[in-house]
Structures are given as C-alpha cells and as structure tokens.
CSV table of C-alpha atoms in Angstrom, one decimal:
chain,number,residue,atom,x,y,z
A,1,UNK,CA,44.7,-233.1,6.7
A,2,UNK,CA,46.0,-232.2,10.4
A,3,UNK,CA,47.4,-234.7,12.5
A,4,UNK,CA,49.7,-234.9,15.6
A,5,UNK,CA,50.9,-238.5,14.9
A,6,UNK,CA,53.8,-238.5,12.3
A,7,UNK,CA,52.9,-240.7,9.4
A,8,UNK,CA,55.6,-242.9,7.1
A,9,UNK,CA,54.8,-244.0,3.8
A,10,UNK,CA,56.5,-247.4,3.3
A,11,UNK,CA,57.2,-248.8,-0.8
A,12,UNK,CA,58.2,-252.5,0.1
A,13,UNK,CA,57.3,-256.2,-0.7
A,14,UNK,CA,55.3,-258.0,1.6
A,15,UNK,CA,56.1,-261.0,3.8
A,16,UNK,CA,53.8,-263.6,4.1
A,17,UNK,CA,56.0,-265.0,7.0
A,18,UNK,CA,55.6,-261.5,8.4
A,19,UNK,CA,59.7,-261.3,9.5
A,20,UNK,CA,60.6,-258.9,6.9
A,21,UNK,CA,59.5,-256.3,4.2
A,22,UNK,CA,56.2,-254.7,4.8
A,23,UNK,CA,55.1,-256.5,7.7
A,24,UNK,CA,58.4,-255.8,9.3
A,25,UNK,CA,58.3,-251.7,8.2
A,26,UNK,CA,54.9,-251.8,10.2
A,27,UNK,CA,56.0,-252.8,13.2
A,28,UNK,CA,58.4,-250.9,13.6
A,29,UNK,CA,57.0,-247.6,12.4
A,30,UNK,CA,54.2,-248.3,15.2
A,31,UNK,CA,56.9,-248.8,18.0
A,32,UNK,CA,58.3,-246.1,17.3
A,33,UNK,CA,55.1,-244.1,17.6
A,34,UNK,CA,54.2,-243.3,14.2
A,35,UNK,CA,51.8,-244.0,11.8
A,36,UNK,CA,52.9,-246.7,8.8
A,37,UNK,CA,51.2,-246.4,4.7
A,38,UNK,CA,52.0,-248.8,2.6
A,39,UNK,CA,52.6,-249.3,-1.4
A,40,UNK,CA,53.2,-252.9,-2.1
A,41,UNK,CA,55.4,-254.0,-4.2
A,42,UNK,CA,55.3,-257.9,-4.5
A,43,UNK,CA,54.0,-260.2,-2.9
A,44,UNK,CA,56.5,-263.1,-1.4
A,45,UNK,CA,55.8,-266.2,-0.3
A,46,UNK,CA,58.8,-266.8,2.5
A,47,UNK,CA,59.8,-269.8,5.3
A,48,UNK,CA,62.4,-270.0,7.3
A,49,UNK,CA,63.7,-272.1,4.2
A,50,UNK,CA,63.7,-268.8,2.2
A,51,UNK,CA,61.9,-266.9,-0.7
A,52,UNK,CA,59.6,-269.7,-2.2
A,53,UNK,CA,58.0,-267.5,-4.9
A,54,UNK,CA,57.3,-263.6,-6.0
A,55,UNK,CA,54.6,-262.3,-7.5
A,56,UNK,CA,55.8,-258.6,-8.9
A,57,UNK,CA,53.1,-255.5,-8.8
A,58,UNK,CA,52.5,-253.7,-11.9
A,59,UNK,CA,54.3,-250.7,-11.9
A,60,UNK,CA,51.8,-247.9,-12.7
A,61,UNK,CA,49.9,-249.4,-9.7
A,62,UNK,CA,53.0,-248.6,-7.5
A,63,UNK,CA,52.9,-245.0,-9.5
A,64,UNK,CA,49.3,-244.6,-8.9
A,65,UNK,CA,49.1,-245.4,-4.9
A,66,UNK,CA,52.3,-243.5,-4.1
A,67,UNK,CA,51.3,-240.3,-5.2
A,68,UNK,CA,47.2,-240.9,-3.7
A,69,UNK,CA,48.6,-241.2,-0.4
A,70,UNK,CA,51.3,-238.7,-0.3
A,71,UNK,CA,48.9,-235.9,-1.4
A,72,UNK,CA,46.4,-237.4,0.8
A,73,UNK,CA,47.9,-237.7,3.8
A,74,UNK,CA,50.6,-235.5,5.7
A,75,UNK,CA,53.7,-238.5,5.2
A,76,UNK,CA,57.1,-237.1,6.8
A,77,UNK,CA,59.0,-239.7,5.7
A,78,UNK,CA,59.1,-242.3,3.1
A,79,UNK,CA,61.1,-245.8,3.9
A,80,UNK,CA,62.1,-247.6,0.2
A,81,UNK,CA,62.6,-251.4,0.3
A,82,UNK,CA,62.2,-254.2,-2.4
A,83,UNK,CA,61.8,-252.8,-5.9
A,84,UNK,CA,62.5,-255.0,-7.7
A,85,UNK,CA,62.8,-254.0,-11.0
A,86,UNK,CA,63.7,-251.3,-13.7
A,87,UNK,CA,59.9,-250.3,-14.2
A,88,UNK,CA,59.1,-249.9,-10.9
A,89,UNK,CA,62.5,-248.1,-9.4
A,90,UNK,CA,61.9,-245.5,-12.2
A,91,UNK,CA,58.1,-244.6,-11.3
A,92,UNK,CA,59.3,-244.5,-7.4
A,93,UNK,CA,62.2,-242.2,-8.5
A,94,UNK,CA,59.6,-239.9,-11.0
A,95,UNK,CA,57.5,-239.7,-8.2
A,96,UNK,CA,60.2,-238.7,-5.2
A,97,UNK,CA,60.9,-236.2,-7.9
A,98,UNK,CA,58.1,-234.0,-7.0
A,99,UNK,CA,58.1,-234.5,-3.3
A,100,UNK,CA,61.4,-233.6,-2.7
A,101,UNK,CA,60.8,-231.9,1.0
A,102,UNK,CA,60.2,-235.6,2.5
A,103,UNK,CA,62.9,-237.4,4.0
A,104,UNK,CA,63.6,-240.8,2.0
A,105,UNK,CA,65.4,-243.4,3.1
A,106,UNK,CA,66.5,-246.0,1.2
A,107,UNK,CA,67.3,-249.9,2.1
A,108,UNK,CA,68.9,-251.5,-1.1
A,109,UNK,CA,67.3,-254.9,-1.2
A,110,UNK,CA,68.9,-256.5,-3.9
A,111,UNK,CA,69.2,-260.4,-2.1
A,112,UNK,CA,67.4,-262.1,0.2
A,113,UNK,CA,69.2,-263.8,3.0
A,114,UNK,CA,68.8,-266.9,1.7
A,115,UNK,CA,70.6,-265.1,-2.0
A,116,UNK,CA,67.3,-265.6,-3.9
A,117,UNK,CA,67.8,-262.2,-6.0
A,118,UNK,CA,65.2,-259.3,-5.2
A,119,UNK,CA,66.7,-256.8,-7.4
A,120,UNK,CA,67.8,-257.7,-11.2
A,121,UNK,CA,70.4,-256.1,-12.8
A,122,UNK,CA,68.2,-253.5,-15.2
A,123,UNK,CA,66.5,-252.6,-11.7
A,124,UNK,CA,70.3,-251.6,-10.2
A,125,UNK,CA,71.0,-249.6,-12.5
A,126,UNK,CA,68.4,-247.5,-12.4
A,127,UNK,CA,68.1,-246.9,-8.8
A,128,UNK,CA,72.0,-246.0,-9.5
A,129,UNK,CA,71.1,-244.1,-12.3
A,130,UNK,CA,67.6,-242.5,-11.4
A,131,UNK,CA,66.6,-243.0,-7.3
A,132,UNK,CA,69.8,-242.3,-5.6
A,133,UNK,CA,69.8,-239.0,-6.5
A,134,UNK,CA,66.2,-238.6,-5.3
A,135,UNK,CA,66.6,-240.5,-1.5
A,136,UNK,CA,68.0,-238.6,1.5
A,137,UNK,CA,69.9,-241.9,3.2
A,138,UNK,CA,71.1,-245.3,1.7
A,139,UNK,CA,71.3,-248.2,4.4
A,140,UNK,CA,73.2,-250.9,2.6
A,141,UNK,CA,75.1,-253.6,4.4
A,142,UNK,CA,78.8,-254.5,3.5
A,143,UNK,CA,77.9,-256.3,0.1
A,144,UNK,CA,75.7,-254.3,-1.0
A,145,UNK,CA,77.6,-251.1,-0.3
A,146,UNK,CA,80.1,-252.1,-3.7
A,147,UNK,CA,76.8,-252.1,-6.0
A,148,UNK,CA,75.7,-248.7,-5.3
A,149,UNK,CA,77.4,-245.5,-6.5
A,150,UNK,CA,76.1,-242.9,-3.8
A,151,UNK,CA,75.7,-239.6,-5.3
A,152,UNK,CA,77.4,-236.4,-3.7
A,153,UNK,CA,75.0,-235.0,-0.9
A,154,UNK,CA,73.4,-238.1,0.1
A,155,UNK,CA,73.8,-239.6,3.4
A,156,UNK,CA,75.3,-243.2,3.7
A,157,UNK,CA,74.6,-245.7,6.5
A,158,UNK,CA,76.6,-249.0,5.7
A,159,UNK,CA,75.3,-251.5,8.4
A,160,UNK,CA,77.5,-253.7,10.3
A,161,UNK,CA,76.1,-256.7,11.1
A,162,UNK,CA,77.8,-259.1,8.5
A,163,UNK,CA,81.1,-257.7,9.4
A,164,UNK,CA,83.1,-259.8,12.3
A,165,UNK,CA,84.2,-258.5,15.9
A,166,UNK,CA,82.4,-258.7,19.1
A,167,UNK,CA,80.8,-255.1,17.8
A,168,UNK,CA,78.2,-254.7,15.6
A,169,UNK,CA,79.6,-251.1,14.1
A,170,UNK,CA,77.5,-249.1,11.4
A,171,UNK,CA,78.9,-246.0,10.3
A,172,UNK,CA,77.1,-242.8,8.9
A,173,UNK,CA,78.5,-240.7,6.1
A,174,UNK,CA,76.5,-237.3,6.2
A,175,UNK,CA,75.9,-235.5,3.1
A,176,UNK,CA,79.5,-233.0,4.4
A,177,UNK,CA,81.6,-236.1,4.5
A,178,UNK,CA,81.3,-236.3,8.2
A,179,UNK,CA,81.6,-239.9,9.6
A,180,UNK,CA,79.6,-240.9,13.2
A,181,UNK,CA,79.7,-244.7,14.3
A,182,UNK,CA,77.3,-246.3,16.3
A,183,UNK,CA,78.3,-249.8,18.3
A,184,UNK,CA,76.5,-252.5,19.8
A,185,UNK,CA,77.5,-255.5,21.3
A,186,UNK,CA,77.2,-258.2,18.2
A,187,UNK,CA,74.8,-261.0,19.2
A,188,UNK,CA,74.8,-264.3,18.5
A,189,UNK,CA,71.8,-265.2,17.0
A,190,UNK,CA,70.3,-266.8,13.6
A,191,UNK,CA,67.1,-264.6,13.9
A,192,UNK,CA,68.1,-261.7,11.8
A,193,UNK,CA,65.8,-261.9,8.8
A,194,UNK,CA,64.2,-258.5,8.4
A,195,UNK,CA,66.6,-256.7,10.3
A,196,UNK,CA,67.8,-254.0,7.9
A,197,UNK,CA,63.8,-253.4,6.8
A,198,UNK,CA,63.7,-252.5,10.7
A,199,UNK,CA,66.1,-250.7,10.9
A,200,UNK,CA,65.4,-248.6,8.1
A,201,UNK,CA,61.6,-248.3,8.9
A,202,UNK,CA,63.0,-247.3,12.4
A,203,UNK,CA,65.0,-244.2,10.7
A,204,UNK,CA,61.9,-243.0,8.8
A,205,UNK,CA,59.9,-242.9,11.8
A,206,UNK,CA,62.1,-241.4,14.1
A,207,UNK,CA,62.7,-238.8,11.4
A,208,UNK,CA,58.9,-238.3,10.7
A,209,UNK,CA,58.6,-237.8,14.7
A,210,UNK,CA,61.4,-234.7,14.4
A,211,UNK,CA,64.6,-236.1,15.1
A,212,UNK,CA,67.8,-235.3,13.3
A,213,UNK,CA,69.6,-237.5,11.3
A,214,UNK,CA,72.4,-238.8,13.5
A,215,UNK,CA,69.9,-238.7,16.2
A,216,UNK,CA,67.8,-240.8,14.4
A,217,UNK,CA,70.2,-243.6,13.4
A,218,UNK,CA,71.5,-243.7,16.6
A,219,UNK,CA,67.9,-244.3,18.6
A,220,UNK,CA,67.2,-247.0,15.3
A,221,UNK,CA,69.8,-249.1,16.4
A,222,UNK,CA,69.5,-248.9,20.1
A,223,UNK,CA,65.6,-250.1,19.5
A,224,UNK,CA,66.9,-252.9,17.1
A,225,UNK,CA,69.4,-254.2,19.5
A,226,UNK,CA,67.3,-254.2,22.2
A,227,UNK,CA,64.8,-256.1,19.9
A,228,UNK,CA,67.0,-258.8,18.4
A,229,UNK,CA,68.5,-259.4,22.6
A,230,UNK,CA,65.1,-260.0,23.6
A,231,UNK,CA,64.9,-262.5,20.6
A,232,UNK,CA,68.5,-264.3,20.9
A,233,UNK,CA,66.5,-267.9,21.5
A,234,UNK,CA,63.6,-268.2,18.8
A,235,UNK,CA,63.3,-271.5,17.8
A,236,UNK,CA,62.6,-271.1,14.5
A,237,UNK,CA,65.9,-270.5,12.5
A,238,UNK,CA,65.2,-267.0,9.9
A,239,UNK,CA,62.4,-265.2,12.4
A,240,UNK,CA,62.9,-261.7,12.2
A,241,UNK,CA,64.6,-259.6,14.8
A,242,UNK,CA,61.4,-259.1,17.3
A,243,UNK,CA,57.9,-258.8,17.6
A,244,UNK,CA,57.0,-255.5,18.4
C-alpha cells in the first residue's frame, strides 16, 4: 500500500467522554497531519467525576488487530496507552517484537487522574519486564517515572506538568544519555485530563511525518501548550486539553 499521508497506529482505551485515551490519540494524530488506526483496549465509561466503569478487551483480540493493521497498512509509528493488564502488555510486546523498524512510543497509564487504577500490578511488571525493551520512548510523568525501570537504549521523556514552578519543564533522556529540556509557561487550569495521551499521540505523529526525535518532542509540546492556552476557561472541571 502507497501513501503520502503518514499513518499512526494507536493501542489505547477509549473515552466515552472523549477527553482522553483513544479519542484524544485521534485528535491529535489528525492535527498534526497524519493519519490515526486504532486497537482498543477497553472501553471506559468517564465524567468529569472520573472513571465510572471498564470494560477490558480480550487479549488475543488486541493480538489479532495489531498485527492486521500493521501488515496492512504502511503505520510509521505506533502510540501505546492503557493496557491494562499482564495478558494484554505481553501480546502488545510479542507483537512489537517483530516490527521492530517502527518507532513506539510509550505513555505508561497506570492511574487515572482521578487515581482509579488503569494498570494492575501483574500488568507493571510485565511491561517492565517484556514491553520496555520493545518501545523506542517512555513518556511518564513524575510518579510514574519511580515504577518503571527503563532499559539501556531507550529514550525517556518524564513530563513536567505535576511538578511546581511557573515552568512546565519535561526533559528527554536519549538512548546516549544526552539530556534536552523543553519549557513552557505552566498554566493554570483544571482541564488537563488527556494531556499526556496528547502529547504522546503528538510524538508518534510527528515522528511518522519524518521528524527526529528531539525535534518531535519539542513541536509536541509547543502544539499542546498552545492547545491547553486556548482552553484555560472550560467550564467543565476534567475536559481534556483542547478540541482539535
């Protein structure tokens, strides 16, 4: 299959409030001009009160769609966001396995923002023990950073947006061990649900459309910011950064 719009294959829950997960991944894959497939898998029921409910997919589902669409369509990047569990952080790590020239990044959902839990503790230690090695970049924030044991080589984004100061710093560990930071003014808003799937989803696309790494994370953030400014007075408290 040839085609000249970059496509991003994203493995997330979905949103029925549409501020976060695969909703979220899709809206910002398209603004940044590329194309958004999607493997589902849960499905949440969310408010503004928080998760409600979650409704896991069967794993060899996840299997069995993941590799359909990346041998049927030309995917230059792959965006990783709720998994979940053990079962299906192990098929998404056998599968990344043989599709190793496609950049991966991966957003470690493990709680919601309300703290309803979104990883369980057999599912962390397999994506220490199994996906890490297979991913290209981890974007955890602050918390989640001391869960993860990131594996020599792989590229490290820890997020700065639940750190204090008037800047909202995140800073990149390349594979080398070379650091680059990227500020932002820090904003004072509540509507930041489904900001780290954004930003992640952001990465993968500007990746799939041929941008380098550091290149990539810093045009995420500047689209983000720009987003969650233009967003600073939604009403509803726990609306996600913007609506592309």
């Amino acid at each position: 299959m040839i085609s000249s719009v970059p496509y991003v294959l994203t493995v997330s829950g979905s949103d029925s409030s549409g501020c976060a997960g695969m909703q979220a991944d899709n809206r910002a894959i398209h603004a940044a001009g590329a194309m958004p497939l999607n493997v589902i898998t849960a499905n949440t029921l969310q408010t503004p009160e928080g998760v409600l409910s979650v409704e896991w997919t069967d794993a060899a589902v996840v299997e069995q769609q993941m590799r359909a669409l990346l041998k049927a369509y030309p995917v230059q990047a792959v965006k990783l966001g709720m998994l979940g569990n053990a079962a299906i952080v192990t098929v998404v790590a056998h599968v990344l396995k043989e599709f190793t020239d496609v950049f991966t990044v991966l957003d470690p959902v493990i709680l919601a923002t309300s703290g309803w839990p979104l990883l369980n503790v057999d599912g962390l230690a397999a994506l220490n023990r199994d996906l890490l090695p297979q991913v290209s970049l981890v974007t955890p924030n602050g918390p989640e950073r001391s869960h993860l044991v990131i594996p020599e080589g792989v590229a490290l984004l820890v997020k700065g947006g639940h750190m204090s100061g008037a800047a909202s710093t995140d800073v990149l560990t390349l594979g080398n061990g070379h650091t680059v930071e990227f500020h932002a003014e820090r904003l004072q808003t509540r509507n930041t649900r489904g900001s780290g799937c954004v930003l992640s989803a952001l990465i993968a696309a500007c990746m799939a459309s041929g941008m380098g790494l550091t290149e990539a994370c810093s045009e995420a953030k500047a689209i983000l910011h720009r987003k969650l400014s233009s967003n600073v007075a939604n009403r509803f408290q726990g609306d996600g950064p913007a609506f592309f």
